[in-house]
mmCIF file of C-alpha atoms in Angstrom:
data_model
loop_
_atom_site.group_PDB
_atom_site.id
_atom_site.type_symbol
_atom_site.label_atom_id
_atom_site.label_comp_id
_atom_site.label_asym_id
_atom_site.label_seq_id
_atom_site.Cartn_x
_atom_site.Cartn_y
_atom_site.Cartn_z
ATOM 1 C CA GLU A 1 34.434 23.708 -45.382
ATOM 2 C CA VAL A 2 30.761 24.677 -45.505
ATOM 3 C CA ARG A 3 31.660 28.347 -45.976
ATOM 4 C CA ARG A 4 34.100 27.467 -48.778
ATOM 5 C CA LEU A 5 31.509 25.318 -50.556
ATOM 6 C CA GLY A 6 28.926 28.085 -50.259
ATOM 7 C CA GLU A 7 31.333 30.640 -51.708
ATOM 8 C CA THR A 8 32.223 28.269 -54.543
ATOM 9 C CA TYR A 9 28.556 27.640 -55.374
ATOM 10 C CA LEU A 10 27.622 31.329 -55.282
ATOM 11 C CA GLY A 11 30.712 32.191 -57.336
ATOM 12 C CA HIS A 12 29.549 29.826 -60.055
ATOM 13 C CA LEU A 13 26.143 31.520 -60.057
ATOM 14 C CA ASP A 14 27.722 35.008 -60.121
ATOM 15 C CA ARG A 15 29.742 34.067 -63.217
ATOM 16 C CA GLY A 16 26.802 32.399 -64.953
ATOM 17 C CA GLU A 17 28.402 28.965 -64.577
ATOM 18 C CA TYR A 18 25.075 27.267 -64.038
ATOM 19 C CA GLU A 19 26.251 23.821 -65.071
ATOM 20 C CA ARG A 20 29.078 23.914 -62.528
ATOM 21 C CA ALA A 21 26.758 25.144 -59.771
ATOM 22 C CA HIS A 22 24.193 22.466 -60.594
ATOM 23 C CA ALA A 23 26.905 19.786 -60.550
ATOM 24 C CA MET A 24 27.480 20.603 -56.868
ATOM 25 C CA PHE A 25 23.991 19.300 -56.020
ATOM 26 C CA SER A 26 23.509 15.789 -54.722
ATOM 27 C CA ALA A 27 22.285 13.196 -57.211
ATOM 28 C CA ASP A 28 18.818 13.302 -55.616
ATOM 29 C CA MET A 29 18.675 17.104 -55.900
ATOM 30 C CA ARG A 30 19.783 16.966 -59.548
ATOM 31 C CA ARG A 31 16.938 14.526 -60.251
ATOM 32 C CA MET A 32 14.418 16.800 -58.490
ATOM 33 C CA ALA A 33 15.720 19.889 -60.321
ATOM 34 C CA PRO A 34 16.903 18.827 -63.801
ATOM 35 C CA LEU A 35 19.555 21.147 -65.246
ATOM 36 C CA PRO A 36 17.574 22.670 -68.160
ATOM 37 C CA ALA A 37 14.611 23.799 -66.042
ATOM 38 C CA TRP A 38 16.756 24.801 -63.054
ATOM 39 C CA ARG A 39 19.136 26.802 -65.268
ATOM 40 C CA GLU A 40 16.313 28.739 -66.918
ATOM 41 C CA THR A 41 14.601 29.488 -63.603
ATOM 42 C CA THR A 42 17.900 30.599 -62.076
ATOM 43 C CA ARG A 43 18.790 32.800 -65.069
ATOM 44 C CA ALA A 44 15.345 34.398 -65.022
ATOM 45 C CA SER A 45 15.705 35.127 -61.311
ATOM 46 C CA HIS A 46 19.066 36.811 -61.824
ATOM 47 C CA VAL A 47 17.636 38.977 -64.612
ATOM 48 C CA GLU A 48 14.723 39.989 -62.377
ATOM 49 C CA TRP A 49 16.954 40.740 -59.389
ATOM 50 C CA GLY A 50 19.507 42.756 -61.371
ATOM 51 C CA ALA A 51 23.260 43.004 -60.906
ATOM 52 C CA LEU A 52 24.811 41.807 -57.676
ATOM 53 C CA GLU A 53 25.821 44.764 -55.537
ATOM 54 C CA GLY A 54 27.484 42.792 -52.780
ATOM 55 C CA ARG A 55 27.157 39.838 -50.502
ATOM 56 C CA GLU A 56 27.714 39.460 -46.787
ATOM 57 C CA GLN A 57 27.635 36.000 -45.349
ATOM 58 C CA VAL A 58 25.891 36.230 -42.012
ATOM 59 C CA ARG A 59 25.080 32.631 -41.173
ATOM 60 C CA ILE A 60 25.208 29.204 -42.717
ATOM 61 C CA THR A 61 23.059 26.294 -41.678
ATOM 62 C CA ALA A 62 24.122 22.887 -42.915
ATOM 63 C CA TYR A 63 22.126 19.725 -42.496
ATOM 64 C CA ARG A 64 23.531 16.277 -42.839
ATOM 65 C CA ASP A 65 20.873 13.766 -43.763
ATOM 66 C CA PRO A 66 17.922 15.867 -42.592
ATOM 67 C CA ARG A 67 14.825 14.035 -41.422
ATOM 68 C CA GLY A 68 12.525 13.153 -44.335
ATOM 69 C CA ALA A 69 15.147 13.822 -47.022
ATOM 70 C CA PRO A 70 15.330 11.300 -49.868
#
């Protein structure tokens, strides 16, 4: 499930579907990173990095209710 969610999120970013990617965040994360600012920062990063050449998923770390999280 974690792998599938990661692929879905990255797929949204690859296709420029920033609103859909942002909607996958928790409510707390969306409050900490409001869509307009997050979208512009993410777009600028993708422009700086250039076109995606490939992706290999090596490891995923998932935390459920990490210590100190809101």
